[in-house]
CSV table of C-alpha atoms in Angstrom, one decimal:
chain,number,residue,atom,x,y,z
A,131,MET,CA,-7.5,4.7,23.2
A,132,SER,CA,-10.4,3.2,21.2
A,133,PRO,CA,-9.8,1.6,17.8
A,134,GLY,CA,-10.1,3.9,14.9
A,135,SER,CA,-9.3,7.1,16.8
A,136,ALA,CA,-5.7,7.5,15.9
A,137,GLY,CA,-5.4,11.2,15.9
A,138,ASP,CA,-5.3,12.0,19.6
A,139,ASP,CA,-2.3,9.9,20.4
A,140,LEU,CA,-0.2,10.6,17.3
A,141,ALA,CA,3.1,12.3,18.2
A,142,GLU,CA,4.1,15.6,16.8
A,143,VAL,CA,6.5,15.6,13.9
A,144,ASP,CA,9.7,17.7,14.2
A,145,PRO,CA,9.5,20.0,11.2
A,146,ARG,CA,13.2,20.8,11.2
A,147,PRO,CA,15.2,19.5,8.2
A,148,ARG,CA,17.5,16.5,8.9
A,149,SER,CA,21.0,16.1,7.7
A,150,GLY,CA,21.1,13.1,5.5
A,151,VAL,CA,18.6,10.3,5.1
A,152,GLY,CA,20.8,7.8,6.9
A,153,GLN,CA,20.4,8.9,10.4
A,154,ARG,CA,18.4,11.1,12.8
A,155,SER,CA,19.4,13.2,15.7
A,156,ALA,CA,18.2,12.4,19.2
A,157,ARG,CA,15.5,15.1,19.1
A,158,ASP,CA,14.4,13.9,15.6
A,159,ALA,CA,14.2,10.4,16.9
A,160,ALA,CA,12.0,11.3,19.9
A,161,ALA,CA,9.6,13.1,17.5
A,162,GLY,CA,7.3,11.4,15.1
A,163,ALA,CA,6.8,8.3,17.2
A,164,ASP,CA,3.5,6.6,16.5
A,165,SER,CA,1.6,5.5,19.7
A,166,LEU,CA,-1.4,4.3,17.7
A,167,ILE,CA,-3.0,1.3,19.4
A,168,LEU,CA,-4.9,-1.0,17.1
A,169,ASP,CA,-7.8,-3.3,17.7
A,170,GLY,CA,-6.3,-6.7,18.2
A,171,SER,CA,-2.7,-5.4,18.3
A,172,VAL,CA,0.0,-5.0,20.8
A,173,SER,CA,2.7,-2.3,21.0
A,174,LEU,CA,5.9,-3.4,19.2
A,175,GLY,CA,8.2,-0.9,20.7
A,176,SER,CA,8.1,1.9,23.2
A,177,SER,CA,9.4,5.2,22.0
A,178,GLY,CA,9.5,6.4,25.6
A,179,ASP,CA,11.9,3.6,26.7
A,180,ALA,CA,14.2,4.5,23.9
A,181,ALA,CA,14.2,8.3,24.6
A,182,GLY,CA,17.6,8.4,26.1
A,183,GLN,CA,19.3,5.9,23.8
A,184,THR,CA,20.5,8.0,20.9
A,185,ASP,CA,22.9,5.4,19.6
A,186,SER,CA,20.1,2.8,19.2
A,187,ARG,CA,18.2,5.2,16.9
A,188,LEU,CA,20.8,5.5,14.2
A,189,ARG,CA,19.4,4.2,10.9
A,190,SER,CA,21.5,2.5,8.2
A,191,GLY,CA,20.6,3.0,4.6
A,192,VAL,CA,20.0,0.0,2.4
A,193,VAL,CA,22.7,0.3,-0.2
A,194,SER,CA,21.7,-2.4,-2.7
A,195,GLY,CA,19.3,-1.8,-5.6
A,196,ARG,CA,19.2,0.5,-8.6
A,197,GLY,CA,18.1,3.7,-6.9
A,198,ALA,CA,17.5,5.8,-10.0
A,199,GLY,CA,15.2,6.0,-13.0
A,200,ASN,CA,12.3,3.9,-11.9
A,201,ASP,CA,9.0,3.9,-13.7
A,202,VAL,CA,7.2,3.9,-10.4
A,203,VAL,CA,7.9,4.8,-6.8
A,204,THR,CA,5.8,3.7,-3.9
A,205,PHE,CA,6.2,3.9,-0.1
A,206,GLY,CA,4.6,2.4,3.0
A,207,GLU,CA,4.9,-0.3,5.6
A,208,THR,CA,5.7,-3.9,4.7
A,209,MET,CA,5.3,-6.5,7.5
A,210,ALA,CA,6.3,-10.0,8.2
A,211,ALA,CA,3.2,-12.1,7.5
A,212,LEU,CA,2.2,-15.3,9.3
A,213,ARG,CA,-0.6,-17.3,7.7
A,214,ALA,CA,-2.2,-19.9,9.8
A,215,ASP,CA,-3.5,-23.2,8.3
A,216,GLY,CA,-6.3,-23.2,10.9
A,217,LEU,CA,-7.5,-21.1,13.8
A,218,ILE,CA,-4.6,-19.4,15.5
A,219,ARG,CA,-6.1,-20.1,19.0
A,220,LEU,CA,-5.8,-23.8,18.3
A,221,GLY,CA,-2.1,-23.7,17.4
A,222,GLY,CA,-0.6,-25.5,14.4
A,223,THR,CA,1.4,-24.5,11.4
A,224,MET,CA,1.9,-21.0,10.1
A,225,ARG,CA,3.6,-19.9,6.9
A,226,LEU,CA,6.0,-16.9,7.0
A,227,SER,CA,6.1,-14.4,4.2
A,228,VAL,CA,5.9,-10.6,3.8
A,229,ALA,CA,2.9,-8.4,3.1
A,230,GLY,CA,2.1,-4.7,2.6
A,231,ALA,CA,-0.2,-3.0,0.1
A,232,GLU,CA,2.4,-0.9,-1.5
A,233,SER,CA,5.0,-3.6,-1.8
A,234,ASN,CA,2.4,-6.0,-3.1
A,235,VAL,CA,1.8,-3.5,-5.9
A,236,ALA,CA,5.5,-3.0,-6.4
A,237,ILE,CA,6.0,-6.8,-6.8
A,238,GLY,CA,3.1,-7.0,-9.2
A,239,LEU,CA,4.6,-4.2,-11.4
A,240,ALA,CA,8.1,-5.7,-11.3
A,241,ARG,CA,6.8,-9.1,-12.4
A,242,LEU,CA,5.1,-7.3,-15.3
A,243,GLY,CA,8.4,-5.9,-16.4
A,244,HIS,CA,8.3,-2.4,-14.9
A,245,SER,CA,11.1,-0.8,-12.9
A,246,VAL,CA,9.7,0.1,-9.4
A,247,GLY,CA,11.2,1.4,-6.2
A,248,TRP,CA,9.8,0.8,-2.7
A,249,VAL,CA,10.6,3.1,0.1
A,250,GLY,CA,10.0,2.3,3.8
A,251,LEU,CA,11.5,1.6,7.2
A,252,VAL,CA,12.0,-1.8,8.6
A,253,GLY,CA,13.4,-2.8,12.0
A,254,GLY,CA,16.9,-3.9,12.6
A,255,ASP,CA,15.7,-7.5,12.9
A,256,GLU,CA,15.4,-10.7,10.9
A,257,PRO,CA,11.8,-10.0,9.7
A,258,GLY,CA,13.2,-6.7,8.4
A,259,GLU,CA,15.9,-8.6,6.5
A,260,LEU,CA,13.2,-10.9,5.1
A,261,VAL,CA,11.2,-7.9,3.8
A,262,LEU,CA,14.2,-6.4,2.0
A,263,ARG,CA,15.5,-9.8,0.8
A,264,THR,CA,12.1,-10.7,-0.6
A,265,LEU,CA,11.7,-7.3,-2.4
A,266,ARG,CA,15.2,-7.5,-3.9
A,267,ALA,CA,14.5,-11.1,-5.1
A,268,GLU,CA,11.3,-9.9,-6.8
A,269,GLY,CA,13.3,-7.2,-8.7
A,270,VAL,CA,12.0,-4.2,-6.6
A,271,ASP,CA,14.5,-1.4,-6.0
A,272,VAL,CA,15.0,-0.9,-2.3
A,273,ALA,CA,17.9,1.6,-2.6
A,274,HIS,CA,15.9,4.2,-0.6
A,275,ALA,CA,14.6,1.8,2.1
A,276,CYS,CA,16.2,2.1,5.5
A,277,VAL,CA,16.7,0.1,8.7
A,278,ASP,CA,15.4,2.0,11.7
A,279,GLU,CA,16.4,0.6,15.1
A,280,ARG,CA,13.7,2.5,17.1
A,281,GLY,CA,11.0,-0.1,16.4
A,282,PRO,CA,10.7,-3.6,15.1
A,283,THR,CA,9.4,-4.7,11.7
A,284,GLY,CA,5.6,-4.9,11.9
A,285,LEU,CA,3.7,-8.2,12.0
A,286,ILE,CA,0.4,-9.3,10.5
A,287,LEU,CA,-1.3,-12.6,11.3
A,288,LEU,CA,-3.9,-14.1,9.0
A,289,GLU,CA,-6.3,-16.9,9.6
A,290,ARG,CA,-9.1,-18.4,7.5
A,291,ARG,CA,-12.0,-18.1,9.9
A,292,VAL,CA,-14.9,-19.5,7.9
A,293,GLY,CA,-15.4,-20.1,4.2
A,294,GLU,CA,-13.7,-17.3,2.3
A,295,LEU,CA,-13.6,-15.0,5.3
A,296,THR,CA,-10.1,-14.2,6.4
A,297,ARG,CA,-9.4,-12.5,9.8
A,298,VAL,CA,-6.4,-10.2,10.1
A,299,ILE,CA,-4.6,-9.3,13.3
A,300,TYR,CA,-2.1,-6.5,13.3
A,301,HIS,CA,1.0,-6.1,15.5
A,302,ARG,CA,2.3,-2.8,14.0
A,303,ALA,CA,1.9,-0.1,16.7
A,304,GLY,CA,5.3,1.4,17.4
A,305,SER,CA,6.8,-0.4,14.5
A,306,ALA,CA,9.8,1.0,12.6
A,307,ALA,CA,7.5,2.1,9.8
A,308,SER,CA,5.5,4.3,12.1
A,309,PHE,CA,8.5,6.7,12.3
A,310,LEU,CA,8.5,7.4,8.5
A,311,VAL,CA,8.6,11.1,7.5
A,312,ALA,CA,8.7,12.9,4.2
A,313,ASP,CA,12.5,13.2,4.2
A,314,ASP,CA,12.7,9.5,4.1
A,315,VAL,CA,10.8,9.4,0.8
A,316,LEU,CA,11.7,12.6,-1.1
A,317,PRO,CA,15.1,11.5,-2.3
A,318,ALA,CA,13.4,8.7,-4.3
A,319,LEU,CA,11.9,11.4,-6.4
A,320,ASP,CA,15.2,13.0,-7.3
A,321,SER,CA,15.3,10.9,-10.5
A,322,LEU,CA,11.7,11.7,-11.5
A,323,PRO,CA,9.6,8.5,-11.9
A,324,LYS,CA,6.8,8.4,-14.3
A,325,LEU,CA,4.3,7.6,-11.5
A,326,LEU,CA,4.0,7.8,-7.7
A,327,HIS,CA,1.7,5.3,-6.0
A,328,VAL,CA,0.4,5.8,-2.5
A,329,THR,CA,-2.4,4.2,-0.4
A,330,GLY,CA,-4.7,5.3,2.4
A,331,ILE,CA,-3.0,2.9,4.7
A,332,THR,CA,0.2,4.8,5.1
A,333,PRO,CA,-1.3,8.0,6.6
A,334,ALA,CA,-3.2,5.9,9.1
A,335,LEU,CA,0.0,4.8,10.6
A,336,GLY,CA,0.7,8.0,12.4
A,337,ARG,CA,1.2,11.8,12.0
A,338,GLY,CA,4.7,11.4,10.5
A,339,PRO,CA,3.5,9.0,7.8
A,340,ALA,CA,0.4,11.1,7.1
A,341,GLU,CA,2.5,14.2,6.6
A,342,ALA,CA,4.9,12.2,4.4
A,343,VAL,CA,2.0,11.2,2.1
A,344,ARG,CA,0.8,14.8,1.9
A,345,VAL,CA,4.2,16.3,1.2
A,346,VAL,CA,5.4,13.7,-1.2
A,347,VAL,CA,2.2,13.6,-3.3
A,348,ARG,CA,2.3,17.4,-3.5
A,349,GLU,CA,5.9,17.5,-4.5
A,350,ALA,CA,5.5,14.7,-7.1
A,351,ALA,CA,2.5,16.4,-8.7
A,352,ALA,CA,4.3,19.8,-8.8
A,353,SER,CA,7.2,18.0,-10.6
A,354,GLY,CA,4.9,16.6,-13.3
A,355,VAL,CA,4.8,13.0,-11.9
A,356,LEU,CA,1.5,11.1,-12.3
A,357,THR,CA,0.1,10.4,-8.8
A,358,CYS,CA,-2.2,7.5,-7.9
A,359,LEU,CA,-4.1,7.0,-4.6
A,360,ASP,CA,-5.6,3.6,-3.8
A,361,VAL,CA,-7.9,4.5,-0.9
A,362,ASN,CA,-7.5,1.1,0.7
A,363,TYR,CA,-9.5,1.9,3.9
A,364,ARG,CA,-8.6,-0.1,7.0
A,365,ALA,CA,-11.1,0.2,9.8
A,366,ARG,CA,-8.7,-1.3,12.3
A,367,LEU,CA,-6.3,1.6,11.7
A,368,TRP,CA,-8.6,4.6,11.8
A,369,GLY,CA,-12.2,5.8,11.5
A,370,ARG,CA,-13.9,6.9,8.3
A,371,GLU,CA,-14.2,10.5,9.4
A,372,GLN,CA,-10.5,10.8,10.1
A,373,ALA,CA,-9.7,9.0,6.9
A,374,ALA,CA,-11.8,11.5,4.9
A,375,GLU,CA,-10.3,14.5,6.6
A,376,THR,CA,-6.8,13.2,5.7
A,377,LEU,CA,-7.4,12.0,2.2
A,378,ARG,CA,-9.7,14.7,0.7
A,379,PRO,CA,-7.0,17.4,0.8
A,380,LEU,CA,-4.8,15.1,-1.5
A,381,VAL,CA,-7.3,15.2,-4.4
A,382,SER,CA,-6.1,18.4,-6.0
A,383,SER,CA,-2.7,16.7,-6.5
A,384,LEU,CA,-4.0,13.3,-7.7
A,385,SER,CA,-4.0,12.0,-11.3
A,386,VAL,CA,-5.7,8.6,-10.6
A,387,VAL,CA,-8.0,7.6,-7.7
A,388,ILE,CA,-8.7,3.9,-7.2
A,389,ALA,CA,-11.4,2.9,-4.6
A,390,SER,CA,-14.0,0.3,-4.0
A,391,ASP,CA,-17.5,1.5,-4.3
A,392,ASP,CA,-17.8,2.0,-0.5
A,393,GLU,CA,-14.6,4.0,-0.3
A,394,LEU,CA,-15.4,6.8,-2.8
A,395,GLU,CA,-17.0,8.9,-0.1
A,396,LEU,CA,-13.7,9.1,1.8
A,397,VAL,CA,-12.1,11.1,-1.0
A,398,ALA,CA,-15.0,12.9,-2.6
A,399,PRO,CA,-16.6,16.0,-1.1
A,400,GLY,CA,-19.0,15.3,1.7
A,401,ALA,CA,-21.8,17.1,-0.3
A,402,ALA,CA,-21.6,14.4,-3.0
A,403,THR,CA,-23.9,11.6,-1.8
A,404,THR,CA,-24.2,9.3,-4.8
A,405,GLU,CA,-21.5,7.4,-6.7
A,406,ARG,CA,-22.2,9.4,-9.8
A,407,ASP,CA,-21.9,12.7,-8.0
A,408,ARG,CA,-18.7,11.6,-6.2
A,409,VAL,CA,-17.1,10.5,-9.5
A,410,ALA,CA,-18.1,13.8,-11.1
A,411,ALA,CA,-16.8,15.8,-8.1
A,412,LEU,CA,-13.4,14.1,-8.3
A,413,LEU,CA,-13.1,14.7,-12.1
A,414,ASP,CA,-14.1,18.3,-11.6
A,415,ALA,CA,-11.3,18.6,-9.0
A,416,GLY,CA,-8.7,17.7,-11.6
A,417,VAL,CA,-8.4,13.9,-11.1
A,418,SER,CA,-8.0,12.4,-14.6
A,419,GLU,CA,-9.2,8.9,-13.9
A,420,VAL,CA,-11.5,7.5,-11.2
A,421,ILE,CA,-11.4,3.7,-11.0
A,422,ILE,CA,-14.0,1.7,-9.0
A,423,LYS,CA,-13.2,-1.8,-7.8
A,424,ARG,CA,-16.3,-4.0,-7.6
A,425,GLY,CA,-14.9,-7.3,-6.5
A,426,GLY,CA,-16.6,-10.2,-8.2
A,427,ASP,CA,-18.6,-7.7,-10.3
A,428,GLY,CA,-15.6,-6.3,-12.1
A,429,ALA,CA,-14.6,-2.7,-12.2
A,430,SER,CA,-15.5,0.7,-13.7
A,431,GLY,CA,-13.3,3.4,-15.1
A,432,HIS,CA,-14.3,7.0,-15.4
A,433,THR,CA,-12.6,9.9,-17.2
A,434,ALA,CA,-14.0,13.2,-18.4
A,435,ASP,CA,-14.8,11.6,-21.8
A,436,GLN,CA,-15.9,8.0,-21.1
A,437,VAL,CA,-17.1,5.4,-18.7
A,438,VAL,CA,-16.0,1.8,-19.1
A,439,ASP,CA,-17.3,-1.2,-17.2
A,440,VAL,CA,-15.5,-4.6,-17.3
A,441,PRO,CA,-16.6,-7.9,-15.8
A,442,ALA,CA,-14.4,-9.8,-13.4
A,443,ARG,CA,-12.4,-12.8,-14.7
A,444,ARG,CA,-14.0,-16.1,-13.5
A,445,VAL,CA,-11.6,-18.2,-11.4
A,446,GLN,CA,-11.9,-20.5,-8.4
A,447,VAL,CA,-11.4,-18.4,-5.4
A,448,VAL,CA,-8.6,-19.5,-3.1
A,449,ASP,CA,-7.7,-16.4,-1.1
A,450,VAL,CA,-9.1,-12.9,-1.6
A,451,VAL,CA,-6.4,-11.1,0.5
A,452,GLY,CA,-4.2,-9.0,-1.8
A,453,ALA,CA,-6.7,-9.0,-4.7
A,454,GLY,CA,-7.1,-5.2,-4.6
A,455,ASP,CA,-3.4,-4.6,-4.7
A,456,ALA,CA,-3.0,-7.0,-7.7
A,457,PHE,CA,-5.8,-5.1,-9.4
A,458,VAL,CA,-3.9,-1.8,-8.9
A,459,ALA,CA,-0.7,-3.3,-10.2
A,460,GLY,CA,-2.4,-4.5,-13.3
A,461,TYR,CA,-4.1,-1.1,-13.8
A,462,LEU,CA,-0.9,0.9,-13.4
A,463,SER,CA,0.9,-1.5,-15.7
A,464,GLY,CA,-1.6,-0.8,-18.4
A,465,LEU,CA,-1.3,2.9,-17.8
A,466,LEU,CA,2.5,2.7,-18.1
A,467,ASP,CA,2.0,0.7,-21.3
A,468,GLU,CA,-0.3,3.4,-22.6
A,469,LEU,CA,-3.2,1.0,-23.1
A,470,ASP,CA,-6.7,2.5,-23.5
A,471,LEU,CA,-9.1,2.6,-20.5
A,472,THR,CA,-10.6,-0.7,-21.5
A,473,GLY,CA,-7.2,-2.4,-21.8
A,474,ARG,CA,-6.1,-1.0,-18.5
A,475,LEU,CA,-9.2,-2.3,-16.7
A,476,ASP,CA,-8.9,-5.7,-18.4
A,477,ARG,CA,-5.3,-6.1,-17.3
A,478,ALA,CA,-6.4,-5.0,-13.8
A,479,VAL,CA,-9.2,-7.6,-13.4
A,480,THR,CA,-6.8,-10.2,-14.9
A,481,THR,CA,-4.1,-9.6,-12.3
A,482,GLY,CA,-6.7,-9.5,-9.6
A,483,ALA,CA,-8.0,-12.9,-10.7
A,484,PHE,CA,-4.5,-14.4,-10.5
A,485,ALA,CA,-4.4,-13.1,-6.9
A,486,VAL,CA,-7.7,-14.6,-5.7
A,487,ALA,CA,-6.9,-17.9,-7.5
A,488,SER,CA,-3.7,-18.4,-5.3
A,489,SER,CA,-2.7,-18.3,-1.7
A,490,GLY,CA,-0.8,-15.3,-0.4
A,491,ASP,CA,-0.8,-11.5,-0.9
A,492,TRP,CA,1.5,-11.5,-3.9
A,493,GLU,CA,2.9,-15.0,-4.5
A,494,GLY,CA,0.5,-15.9,-7.3
A,495,LEU,CA,0.9,-12.7,-9.3
A,496,PRO,CA,1.7,-13.2,-13.0
A,497,SER,CA,4.6,-12.3,-15.2
A,498,ARG,CA,3.9,-10.5,-18.4
A,499,SER,CA,4.1,-13.7,-20.4
A,500,GLU,CA,1.5,-15.3,-18.1
A,501,LEU,CA,-1.2,-12.7,-18.6
A,502,GLY,CA,-2.9,-14.9,-21.2
A,503,LEU,CA,-3.1,-18.0,-19.1
A,504,LEU,CA,-6.6,-17.3,-17.9
A,505,ASP,CA,-7.8,-17.6,-21.5
A,506,ALA,CA,-6.8,-21.3,-21.6
A,507,LEU,CA,-9.6,-23.8,-21.3
A,508,PRO,CA,-10.3,-25.0,-17.7
A,509,GLY,CA,-8.3,-28.2,-17.0
A,510,SER,CA,-5.7,-27.5,-19.7
A,511,THR,CA,-2.1,-28.6,-19.2
A,512,LEU,CA,0.7,-26.5,-20.6
A,513,ARG,CA,3.3,-28.7,-22.2
């Protein structure tokens, strides 16, 4: 199928309830498989080959972690990440880490002192172990994450192509995360968090993940949990029309919408054609805060009562990948700390600046005590 047209090949989700989050029946395992083929990706597992291997589909729960009372819950796919020092086609050294929009936010929040749980599926492989080990080491609760043997842990390759332009290559079709369903996530809401954070990446992974986002957001909102959507559009995962069809129905259950200026149209009604109209339409639909990321130009925050613009923090750019996730972590941290809108945006552009000033998706994110470091004079030495 062509890139960005995920819908036709996404498998049906078995609507029957499952007994326990730790395993699936053979029929459940055969359903929900994601056959999405991505531009530049290869299939990482064949659900068809595994159709008769019920024992290989048993999933083991990850038992370590807090598992209750988190400030924030988020869910999605976290992949093994290989960053090339040069062009991949020329060979050379690659650095291994992990990456995923939701887990990047989780790490950012944990470093700022908030309790946060990440829910997702990883393969029964060493990259999956790396994902879970990294999140645990960063203080993220993975008590509701699971190992799923039906697919491997996804992989993302990154190379600096020219200047500040980074090229991303996904190998995530058929990954363990593509089998995610709502029942994998809902137990994490049993001890109600203050906030649920989702992105527009997860529903692009397949019909099961898309349904999980819809159900979990609805259930969280109905339980009084604040809900945040970072649109985070990925053209290599789906087209804009399909993204809009999937994300717009979520709006009535959202407390906060975060988007870049070219993503607002994916959540706002199609009849709204200007940024002002799109923001107004989202606020009229019940969204409390609409936050617009403007990259090097800073950010804007909109509520029913005020509009606040803040400039970006000026730093030397090293790597822009992960900056949006860092921004979200800073904003949600400010929200949890009950800062005013200006304070929330200031913390968001600060954490975003830390991200672009260092290499990696999350490695350079600050602790709470480091938030003031950017106020030091250039060239200063901390002694």
